[in-house]
Tab-separated table of C-alpha atoms and ligand atoms in Angstrom:
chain	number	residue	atom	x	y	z
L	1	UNK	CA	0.000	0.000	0.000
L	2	UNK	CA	1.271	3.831	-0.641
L	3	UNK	CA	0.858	5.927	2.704
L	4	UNK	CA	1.645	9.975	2.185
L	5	UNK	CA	2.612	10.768	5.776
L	6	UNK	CA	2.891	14.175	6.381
L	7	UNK	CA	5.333	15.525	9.027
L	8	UNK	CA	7.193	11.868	8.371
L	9	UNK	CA	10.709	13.523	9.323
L	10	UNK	CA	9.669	14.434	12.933
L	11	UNK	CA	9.819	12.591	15.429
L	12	UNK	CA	6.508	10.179	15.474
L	13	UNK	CA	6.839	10.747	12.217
L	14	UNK	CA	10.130	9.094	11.242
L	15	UNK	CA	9.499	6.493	13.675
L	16	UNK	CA	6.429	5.336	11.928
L	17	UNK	CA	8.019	6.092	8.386
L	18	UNK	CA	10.328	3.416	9.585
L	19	UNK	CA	8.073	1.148	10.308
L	20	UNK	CA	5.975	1.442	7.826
L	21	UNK	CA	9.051	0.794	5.400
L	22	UNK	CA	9.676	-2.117	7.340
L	23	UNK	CA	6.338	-3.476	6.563
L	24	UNK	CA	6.561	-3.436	2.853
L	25	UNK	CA	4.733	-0.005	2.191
L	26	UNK	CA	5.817	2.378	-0.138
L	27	UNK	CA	6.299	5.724	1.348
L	28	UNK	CA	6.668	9.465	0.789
L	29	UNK	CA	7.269	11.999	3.649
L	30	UNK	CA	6.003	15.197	3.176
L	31	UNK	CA	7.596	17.775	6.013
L	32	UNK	CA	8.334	21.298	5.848
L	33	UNK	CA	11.221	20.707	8.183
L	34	UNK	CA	10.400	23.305	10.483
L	35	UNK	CA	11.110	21.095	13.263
L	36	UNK	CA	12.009	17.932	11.335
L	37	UNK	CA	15.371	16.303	9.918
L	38	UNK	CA	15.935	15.008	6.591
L	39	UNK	CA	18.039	12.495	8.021
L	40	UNK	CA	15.484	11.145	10.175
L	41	UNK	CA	13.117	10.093	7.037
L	42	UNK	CA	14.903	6.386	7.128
L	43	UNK	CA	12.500	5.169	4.172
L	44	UNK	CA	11.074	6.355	0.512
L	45	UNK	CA	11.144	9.931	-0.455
L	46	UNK	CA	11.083	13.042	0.993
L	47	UNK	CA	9.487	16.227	-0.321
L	48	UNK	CA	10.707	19.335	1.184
L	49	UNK	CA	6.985	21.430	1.037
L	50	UNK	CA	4.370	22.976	3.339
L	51	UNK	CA	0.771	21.670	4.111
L	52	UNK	CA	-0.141	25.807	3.088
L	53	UNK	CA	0.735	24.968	-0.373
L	54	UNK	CA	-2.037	23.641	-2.078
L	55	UNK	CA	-0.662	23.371	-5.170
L	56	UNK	CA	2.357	20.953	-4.047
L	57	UNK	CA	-0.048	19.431	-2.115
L	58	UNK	CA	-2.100	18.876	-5.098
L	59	UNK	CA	0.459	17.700	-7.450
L	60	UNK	CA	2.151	15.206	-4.771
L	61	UNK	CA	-1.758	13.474	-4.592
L	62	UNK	CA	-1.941	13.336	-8.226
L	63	UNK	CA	0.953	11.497	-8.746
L	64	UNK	CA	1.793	9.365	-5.985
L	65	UNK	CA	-1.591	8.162	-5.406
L	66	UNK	CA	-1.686	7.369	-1.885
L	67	UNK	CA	-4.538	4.845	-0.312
L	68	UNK	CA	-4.075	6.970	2.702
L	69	UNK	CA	-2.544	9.872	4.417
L	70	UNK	CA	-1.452	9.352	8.106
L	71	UNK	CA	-1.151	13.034	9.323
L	72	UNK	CA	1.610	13.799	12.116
L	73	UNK	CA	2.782	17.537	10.746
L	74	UNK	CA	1.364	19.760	13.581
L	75	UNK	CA	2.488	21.720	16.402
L	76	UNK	CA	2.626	20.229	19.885
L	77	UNK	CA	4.311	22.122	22.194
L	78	UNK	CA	1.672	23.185	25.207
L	79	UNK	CA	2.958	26.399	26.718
L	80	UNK	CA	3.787	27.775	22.886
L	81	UNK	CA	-0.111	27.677	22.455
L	82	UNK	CA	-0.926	29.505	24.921
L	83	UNK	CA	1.546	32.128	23.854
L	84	UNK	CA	1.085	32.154	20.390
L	85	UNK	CA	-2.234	30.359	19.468
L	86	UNK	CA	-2.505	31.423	16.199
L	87	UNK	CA	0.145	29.697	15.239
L	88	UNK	CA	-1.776	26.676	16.689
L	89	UNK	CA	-4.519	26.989	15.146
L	90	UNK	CA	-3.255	27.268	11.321
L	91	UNK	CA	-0.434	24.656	11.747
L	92	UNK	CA	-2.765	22.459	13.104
L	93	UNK	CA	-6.574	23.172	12.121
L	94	UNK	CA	-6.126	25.679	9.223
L	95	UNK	CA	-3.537	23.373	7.362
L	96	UNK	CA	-5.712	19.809	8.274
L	97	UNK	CA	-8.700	21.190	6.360
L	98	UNK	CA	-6.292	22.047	3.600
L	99	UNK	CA	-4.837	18.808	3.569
L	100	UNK	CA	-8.703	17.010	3.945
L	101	UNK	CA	-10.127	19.449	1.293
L	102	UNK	CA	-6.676	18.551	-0.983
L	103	UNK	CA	-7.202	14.616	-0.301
L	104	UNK	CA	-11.002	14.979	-1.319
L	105	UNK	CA	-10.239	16.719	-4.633
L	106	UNK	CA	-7.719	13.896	-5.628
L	107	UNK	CA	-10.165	11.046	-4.332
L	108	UNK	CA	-7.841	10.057	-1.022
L	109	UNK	CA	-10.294	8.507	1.323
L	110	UNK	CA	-7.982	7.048	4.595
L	111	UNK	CA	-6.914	8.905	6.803
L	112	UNK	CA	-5.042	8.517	10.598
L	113	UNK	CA	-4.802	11.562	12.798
L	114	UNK	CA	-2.205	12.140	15.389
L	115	UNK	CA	-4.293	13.728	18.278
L	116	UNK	CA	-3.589	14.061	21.668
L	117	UNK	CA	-5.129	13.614	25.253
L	118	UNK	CA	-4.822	17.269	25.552
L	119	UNK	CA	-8.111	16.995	23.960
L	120	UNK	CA	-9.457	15.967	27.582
L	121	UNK	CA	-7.595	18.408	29.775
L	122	UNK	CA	-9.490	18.539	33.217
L	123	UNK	CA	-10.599	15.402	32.966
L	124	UNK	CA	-13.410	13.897	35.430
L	125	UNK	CA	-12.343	10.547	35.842
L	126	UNK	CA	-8.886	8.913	35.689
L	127	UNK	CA	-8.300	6.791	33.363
L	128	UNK	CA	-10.027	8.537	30.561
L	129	UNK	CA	-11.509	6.496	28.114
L	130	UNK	CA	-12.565	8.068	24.872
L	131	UNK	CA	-15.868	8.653	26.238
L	132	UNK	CA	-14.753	11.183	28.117
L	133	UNK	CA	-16.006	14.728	28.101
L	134	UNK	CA	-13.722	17.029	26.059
L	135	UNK	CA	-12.245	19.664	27.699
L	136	UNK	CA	-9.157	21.249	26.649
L	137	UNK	CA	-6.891	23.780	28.521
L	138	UNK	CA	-5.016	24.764	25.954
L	139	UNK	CA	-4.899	26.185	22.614
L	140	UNK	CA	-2.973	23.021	21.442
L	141	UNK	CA	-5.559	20.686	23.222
L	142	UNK	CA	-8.674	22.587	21.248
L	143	UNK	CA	-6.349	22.731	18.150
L	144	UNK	CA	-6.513	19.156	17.677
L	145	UNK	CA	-10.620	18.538	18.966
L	146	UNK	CA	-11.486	21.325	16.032
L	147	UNK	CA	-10.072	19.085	13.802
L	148	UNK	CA	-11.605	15.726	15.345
L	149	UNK	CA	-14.988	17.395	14.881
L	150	UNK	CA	-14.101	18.295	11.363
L	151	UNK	CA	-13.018	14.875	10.795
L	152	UNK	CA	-16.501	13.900	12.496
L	153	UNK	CA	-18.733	15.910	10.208
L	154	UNK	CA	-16.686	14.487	7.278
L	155	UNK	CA	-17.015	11.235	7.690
L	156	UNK	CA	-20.693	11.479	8.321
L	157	UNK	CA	-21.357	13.909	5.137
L	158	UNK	CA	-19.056	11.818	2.571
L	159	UNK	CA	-19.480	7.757	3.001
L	160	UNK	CA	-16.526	7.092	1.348
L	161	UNK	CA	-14.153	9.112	3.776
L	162	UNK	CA	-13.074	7.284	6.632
L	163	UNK	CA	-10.570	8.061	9.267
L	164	UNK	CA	-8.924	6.919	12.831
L	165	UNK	CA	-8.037	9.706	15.275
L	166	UNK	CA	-5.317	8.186	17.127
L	167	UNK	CA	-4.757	10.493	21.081
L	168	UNK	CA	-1.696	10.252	22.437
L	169	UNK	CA	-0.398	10.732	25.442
L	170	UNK	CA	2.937	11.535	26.465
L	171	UNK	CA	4.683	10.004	23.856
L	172	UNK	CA	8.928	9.637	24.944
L	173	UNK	CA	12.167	7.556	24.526
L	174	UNK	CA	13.808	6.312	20.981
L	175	UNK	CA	13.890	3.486	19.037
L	176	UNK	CA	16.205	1.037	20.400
L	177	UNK	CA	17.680	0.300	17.459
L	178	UNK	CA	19.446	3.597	17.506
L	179	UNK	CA	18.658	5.554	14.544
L	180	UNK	CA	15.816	8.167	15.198
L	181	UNK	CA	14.611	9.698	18.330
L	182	UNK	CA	13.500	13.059	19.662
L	183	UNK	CA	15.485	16.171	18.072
L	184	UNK	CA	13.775	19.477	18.495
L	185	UNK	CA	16.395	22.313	18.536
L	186	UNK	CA	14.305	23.579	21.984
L	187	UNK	CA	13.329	20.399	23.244
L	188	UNK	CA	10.378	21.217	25.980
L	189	UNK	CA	9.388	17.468	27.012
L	190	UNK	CA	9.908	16.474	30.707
L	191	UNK	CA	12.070	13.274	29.558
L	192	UNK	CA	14.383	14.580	26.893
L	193	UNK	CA	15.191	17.781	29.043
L	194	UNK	CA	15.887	15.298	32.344
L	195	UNK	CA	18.254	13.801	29.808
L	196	UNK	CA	19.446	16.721	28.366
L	197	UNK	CA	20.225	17.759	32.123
L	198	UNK	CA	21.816	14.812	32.972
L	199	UNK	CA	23.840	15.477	29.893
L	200	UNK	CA	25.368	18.714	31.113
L	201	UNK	CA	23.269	20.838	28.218
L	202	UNK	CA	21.022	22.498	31.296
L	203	UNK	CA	22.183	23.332	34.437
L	204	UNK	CA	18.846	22.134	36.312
L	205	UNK	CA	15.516	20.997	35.345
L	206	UNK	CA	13.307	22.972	36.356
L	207	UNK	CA	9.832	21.253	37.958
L	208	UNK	CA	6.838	23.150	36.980
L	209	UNK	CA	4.732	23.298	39.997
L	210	UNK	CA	4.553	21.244	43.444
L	211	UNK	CA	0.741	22.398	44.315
L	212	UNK	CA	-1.216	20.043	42.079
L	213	UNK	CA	-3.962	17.642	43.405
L	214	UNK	CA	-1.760	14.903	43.249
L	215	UNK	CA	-0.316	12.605	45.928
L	216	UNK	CA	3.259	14.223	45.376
L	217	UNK	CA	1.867	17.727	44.144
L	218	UNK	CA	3.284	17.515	40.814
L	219	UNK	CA	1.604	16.750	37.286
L	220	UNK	CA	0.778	12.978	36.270
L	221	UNK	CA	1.641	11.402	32.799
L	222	UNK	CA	1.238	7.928	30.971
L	223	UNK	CA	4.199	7.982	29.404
L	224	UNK	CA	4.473	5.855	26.218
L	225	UNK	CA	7.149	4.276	24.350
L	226	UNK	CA	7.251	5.718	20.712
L	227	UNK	CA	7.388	2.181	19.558
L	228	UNK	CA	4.318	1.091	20.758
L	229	UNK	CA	2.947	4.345	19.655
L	230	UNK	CA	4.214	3.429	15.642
L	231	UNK	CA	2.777	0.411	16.045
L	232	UNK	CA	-0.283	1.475	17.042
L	233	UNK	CA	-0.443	3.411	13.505
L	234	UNK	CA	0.026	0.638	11.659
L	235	UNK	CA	-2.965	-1.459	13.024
L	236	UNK	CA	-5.412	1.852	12.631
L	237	UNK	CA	-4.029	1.770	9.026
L	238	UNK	CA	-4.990	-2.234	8.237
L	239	UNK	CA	-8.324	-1.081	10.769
L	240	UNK	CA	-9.085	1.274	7.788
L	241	UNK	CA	-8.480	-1.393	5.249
L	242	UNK	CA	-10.605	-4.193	6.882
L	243	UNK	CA	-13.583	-2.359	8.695
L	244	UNK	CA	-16.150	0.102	7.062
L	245	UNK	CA	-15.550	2.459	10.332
L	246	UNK	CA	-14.128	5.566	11.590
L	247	UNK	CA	-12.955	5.504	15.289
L	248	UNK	CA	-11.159	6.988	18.005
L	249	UNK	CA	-8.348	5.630	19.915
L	250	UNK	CA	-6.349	6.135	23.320
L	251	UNK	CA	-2.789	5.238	23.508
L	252	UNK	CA	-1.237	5.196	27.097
L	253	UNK	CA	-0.530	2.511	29.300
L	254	UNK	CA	-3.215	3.396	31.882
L	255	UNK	CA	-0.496	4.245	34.434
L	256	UNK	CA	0.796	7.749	35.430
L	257	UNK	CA	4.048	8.572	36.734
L	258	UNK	CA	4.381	11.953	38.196
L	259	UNK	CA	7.355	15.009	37.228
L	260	UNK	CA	9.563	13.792	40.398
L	261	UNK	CA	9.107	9.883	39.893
L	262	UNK	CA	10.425	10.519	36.612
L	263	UNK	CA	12.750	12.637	37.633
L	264	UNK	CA	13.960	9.687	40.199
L	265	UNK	CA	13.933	6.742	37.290
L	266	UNK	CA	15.575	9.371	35.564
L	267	UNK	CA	18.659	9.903	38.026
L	268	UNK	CA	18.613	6.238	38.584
L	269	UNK	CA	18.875	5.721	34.611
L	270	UNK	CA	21.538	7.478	33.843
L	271	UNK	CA	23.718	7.479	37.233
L	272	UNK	CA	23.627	11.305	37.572
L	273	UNK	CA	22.165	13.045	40.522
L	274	UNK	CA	21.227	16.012	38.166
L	275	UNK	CA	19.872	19.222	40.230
L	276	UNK	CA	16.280	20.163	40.225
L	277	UNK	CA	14.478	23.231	40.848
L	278	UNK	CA	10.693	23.722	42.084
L	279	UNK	CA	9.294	26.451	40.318
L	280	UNK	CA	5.609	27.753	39.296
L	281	UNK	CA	3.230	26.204	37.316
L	282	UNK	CA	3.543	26.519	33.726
L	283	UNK	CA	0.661	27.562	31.983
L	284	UNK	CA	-2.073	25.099	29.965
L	285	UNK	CA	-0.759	22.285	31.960
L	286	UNK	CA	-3.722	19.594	33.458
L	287	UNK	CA	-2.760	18.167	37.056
L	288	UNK	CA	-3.042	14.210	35.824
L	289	UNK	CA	-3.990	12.029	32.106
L	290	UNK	CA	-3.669	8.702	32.150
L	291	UNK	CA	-5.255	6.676	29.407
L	292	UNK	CA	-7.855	3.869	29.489
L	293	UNK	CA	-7.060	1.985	26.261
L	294	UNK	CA	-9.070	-0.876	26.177
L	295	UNK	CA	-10.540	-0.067	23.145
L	296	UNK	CA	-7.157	0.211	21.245
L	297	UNK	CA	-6.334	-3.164	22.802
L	298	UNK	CA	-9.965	-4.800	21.611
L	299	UNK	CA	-10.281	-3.544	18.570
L	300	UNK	CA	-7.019	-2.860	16.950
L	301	UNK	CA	-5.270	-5.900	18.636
L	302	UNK	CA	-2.897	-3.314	20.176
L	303	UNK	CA	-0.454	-5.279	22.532
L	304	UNK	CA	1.835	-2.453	24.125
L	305	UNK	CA	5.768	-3.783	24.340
L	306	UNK	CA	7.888	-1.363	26.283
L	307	UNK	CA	5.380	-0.256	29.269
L	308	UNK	CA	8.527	0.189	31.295
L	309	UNK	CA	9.338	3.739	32.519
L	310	UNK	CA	13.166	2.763	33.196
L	311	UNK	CA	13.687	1.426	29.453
L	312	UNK	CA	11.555	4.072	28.329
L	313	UNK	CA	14.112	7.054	29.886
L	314	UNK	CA	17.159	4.493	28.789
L	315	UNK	CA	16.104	4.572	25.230
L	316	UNK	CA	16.201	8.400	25.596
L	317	UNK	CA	19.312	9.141	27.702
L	318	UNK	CA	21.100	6.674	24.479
L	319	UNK	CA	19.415	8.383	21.841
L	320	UNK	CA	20.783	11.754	23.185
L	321	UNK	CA	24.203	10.770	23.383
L	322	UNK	CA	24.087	10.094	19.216
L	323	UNK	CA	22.209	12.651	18.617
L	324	UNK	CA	24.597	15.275	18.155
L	325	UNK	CA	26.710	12.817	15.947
L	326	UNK	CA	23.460	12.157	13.794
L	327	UNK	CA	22.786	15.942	12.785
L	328	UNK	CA	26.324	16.584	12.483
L	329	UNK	CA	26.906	13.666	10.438
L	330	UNK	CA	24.116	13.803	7.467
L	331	UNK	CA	22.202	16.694	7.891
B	1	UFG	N1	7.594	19.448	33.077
B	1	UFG	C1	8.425	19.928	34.053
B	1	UFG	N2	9.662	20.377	33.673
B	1	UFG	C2	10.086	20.357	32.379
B	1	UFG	C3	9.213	19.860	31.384
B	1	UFG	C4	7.972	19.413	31.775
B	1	UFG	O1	8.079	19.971	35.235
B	1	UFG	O2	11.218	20.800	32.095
B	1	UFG	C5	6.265	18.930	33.462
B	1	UFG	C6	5.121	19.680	32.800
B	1	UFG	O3	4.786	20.838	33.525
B	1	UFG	C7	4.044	18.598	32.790
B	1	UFG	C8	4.819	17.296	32.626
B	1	UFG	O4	6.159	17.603	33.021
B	1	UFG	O5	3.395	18.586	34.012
B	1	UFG	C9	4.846	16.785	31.215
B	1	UFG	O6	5.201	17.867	30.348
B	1	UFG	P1	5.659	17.669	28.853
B	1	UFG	O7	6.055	19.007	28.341
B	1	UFG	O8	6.642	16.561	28.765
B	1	UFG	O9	4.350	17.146	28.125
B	1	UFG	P2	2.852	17.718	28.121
B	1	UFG	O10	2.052	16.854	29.055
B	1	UFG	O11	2.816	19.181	28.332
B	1	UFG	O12	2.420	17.495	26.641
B	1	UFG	C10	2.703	16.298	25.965
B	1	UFG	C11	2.781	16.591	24.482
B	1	UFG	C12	1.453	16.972	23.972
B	1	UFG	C13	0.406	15.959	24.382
B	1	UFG	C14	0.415	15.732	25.869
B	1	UFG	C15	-0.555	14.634	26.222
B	1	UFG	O13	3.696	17.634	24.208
B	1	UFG	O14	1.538	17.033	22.580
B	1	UFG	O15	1.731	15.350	26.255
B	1	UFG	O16	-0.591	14.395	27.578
B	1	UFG	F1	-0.809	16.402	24.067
C-alpha cells in the first residue's frame, strides 16, 4: 500500500516512516522541516513542502496516489499555544482542512490523525476512556478537537471518507535500534530535558509546579514508548483497510508517573544526581492524564511492548548521546 505521511521527518513521524518501510509499504514523507530532519526520514522519499501549499499538495496526490494519508505535521508544544495560538490553530486546524479538502479533490479517502489527550484536559475521571467529556486547557488541546470534529462531520457527510483519530499521550524515549529519536532544537518534554540535564546541556531541570492535586503535588503522565505508539499506527491503518468504520483511539498505558518519579527513574537511569528546581506552574498544563485503552487493545489488537518507565528514559538518555553525531553527520 502507498501511505503519504505528512510531518514523516519528525519525530513520530520518522518512527512510523520506519516502520511502515519495514512493513513493505511504499512511502513518501512530506515535512516542511520546520522542526524535522531530513536524516530522520529512514524510508522512501522526501518532499521538502508545506501543508499551506495547495498546489504541491495537489500535485504530490496526483501522482503518488496514496490509499491513505497518516497526518503527524502539527504543532505540539503546550505552553507555545498559549503564547502564540494562532500559530496553533493554522499549523494544526487551518492546514488539516487544507490537507482534507486537498485529499477529497484527488479522491484520497484514509486517513489517521495524530491527536492528543490534551483533547481531555481537566478530565473527570482517571483513566479517561474516549468517552470522556472534552475539555481542553489549551490552545494546542482545542487545536486538535477542532479538527476531530471536522473529521466527524466528514465522515458522516461523505461515506466514502473514513478516518482513525489516534490520542496520544505523552509520547517519549527512541527506538532502540538507535537511529531516530527526539530532536527538536528547543526540546520542551519532561524526559528529553531530564536527559538533556543529565547530559550537562542544562544546568537544572526545572519542575513546573509542586501544588497540584496529586499525591506528590506535581503533574501525572502515561508515558508511552514511541514504539508502541508506531505500532499502534500501523494497526489503525490495516483497521481502515478491513472495517467500514471511523474511530477513536487512546494510547497510554493506563499508568501515570508523576514530574519527580520521573525525575527519580531518571537519576537512577543514567547514574547522575542532576539538580532540580521547584518552580511555578507553567501555563495550559492539566494536574493528571492517564489513558484507558481498552478499546485500542480490543479492537485494533494493540499489545503495548515497552510499558517500562526505566527502558523508556534508557532509550532516551542513548538516543541523546548520538544525537549530536546524527545531525552533524548527514544533515
Ligand atoms: N515538566 C516539568 N519540567 C520540564 C518539562 C515538563 O516539570 O522541564 C512537566 C510539565 O509541567 C508537565 C509534565 O512535566 O506537568 C509533562 O510535560 P511535557 O512538556 O513533557 O508534556 P505535556 O504533558 O505538556 O504534553 C505532551 C505533548 C502533547 C500531548 C500531551 C498529552 O507535548 O503534545 O503530552 O498528555 F498532548
Amino acid at each position: 500500500m502507498r501511505i503519504l505521511v505528512t510531518g514523516g521527518a519528525g519525530y513520530i513521524g520518522s518512527h512510523v516512516v520506519k516502520m511502515l518501510g519495514e512493513k513493505g509499504c511504499e512511502v513518501l514523507t512530506y515535512d516542511n522541516l520546520s522542526t524535522g530532519n531530513r536524516w530522520a526520514v529512514l524510508h522512501g522519499d522526501l518532499v521538502v513542502a508545506d501543508l499551506g501549499d495547495a498546489d504541491g499538495l495537489g500535485r504530490v496526490l496526483r501522482t503518488f496516489k496514496p490509499g491513505a494519508v497518516m497526518h503527524f505535521a502539527a504543532a505540539i508544544v503546550v505552553p507555545e499555544s498559549v503564547r502564540d495560538p494562532l500559530k496553533y490553530y493554522g499549523n494544526n486546524t487551518v492546514n488539516t482542512y487544507n490537507l482534507l479538502r486537498a485529499m477529497r479533490e484527488h479522491g484520497v479517502h484514509r486517513f489517521v490523525f495524530s491527536s492528543t489527550a490534551a483533547v481531555y484536559g481537566l478530565a473527570r475521571g482517571i483513566p479517561i476512556t474516549e468517552e470522556s467529556h472534552l475539555n481542553p486547557i489549551n490552545p494546542y488541546g482545542t487545536s486538535k478537537m477542532m479538527t476531530e470534529m471536522v473529521l466527524k462531520d466528514l465522515s458522516f457527510a461523505d461515506s466514502r471518507f473514513r478516518y482513525v483519530s489516534l490520542r496520544y499521550f505523552n509520547v517519549a524515549g527512541a527506538d532502540p535500534a538507535g537511529k531516530i529519536g527526539q530532536a527538536y532544537k528547543d526540546a520542551t518534554h519532561l524526559i528529553t530535558r531530564a536527559v538533556k540535564t543529565a547530559k550537562g546541556e542544562f544546568p537544572r531541570l526545572q519542575i513546573y509546579g509542586t501544588d497540584y492535586p496529586t499525591p506528590d503535588g506535581t503533574c501525572i503522565r502515561d508515558y508511552i514508548h514511541v514504539n508502541d505508539l508506531a505500532e499502534a499506527h500501523i494497526l489503525a491503518l490495516e483497521y481502515l483497510g478491513e472495517q467500514d468504520l471511523s474511530e477513536i483511539f487512546n494510547l497510554g498505558y493506563g499508568h501515570g508517573y508523576s514530574v519527580l518519579e520521573v525525575v527519580e527513574a531518571a537519576r537512577k537511569v543514567t547514574g547522575i544526581d542532576f539538580p532540580v528546581e521547584e518552580t511555578g506552574r507553567r501555563e495550559g498544563d492539566p494536574p493528571s492524564l492517564v489513558a484507558d485503552s481498552t478499546r485500542a487493545k480490543r479492537e485494533l489488537g494493540w499489545r503495548p511492548r515497552y510499558d517500562n518507565l526505566e527502558f523508556i528514559i534508557k532509550t532516551a538518555w542513548e538516543w541523546e548521546g548520538r544525537l549530536a553525531r546524527e545531525i552533524r553527520g548527514t544533515s
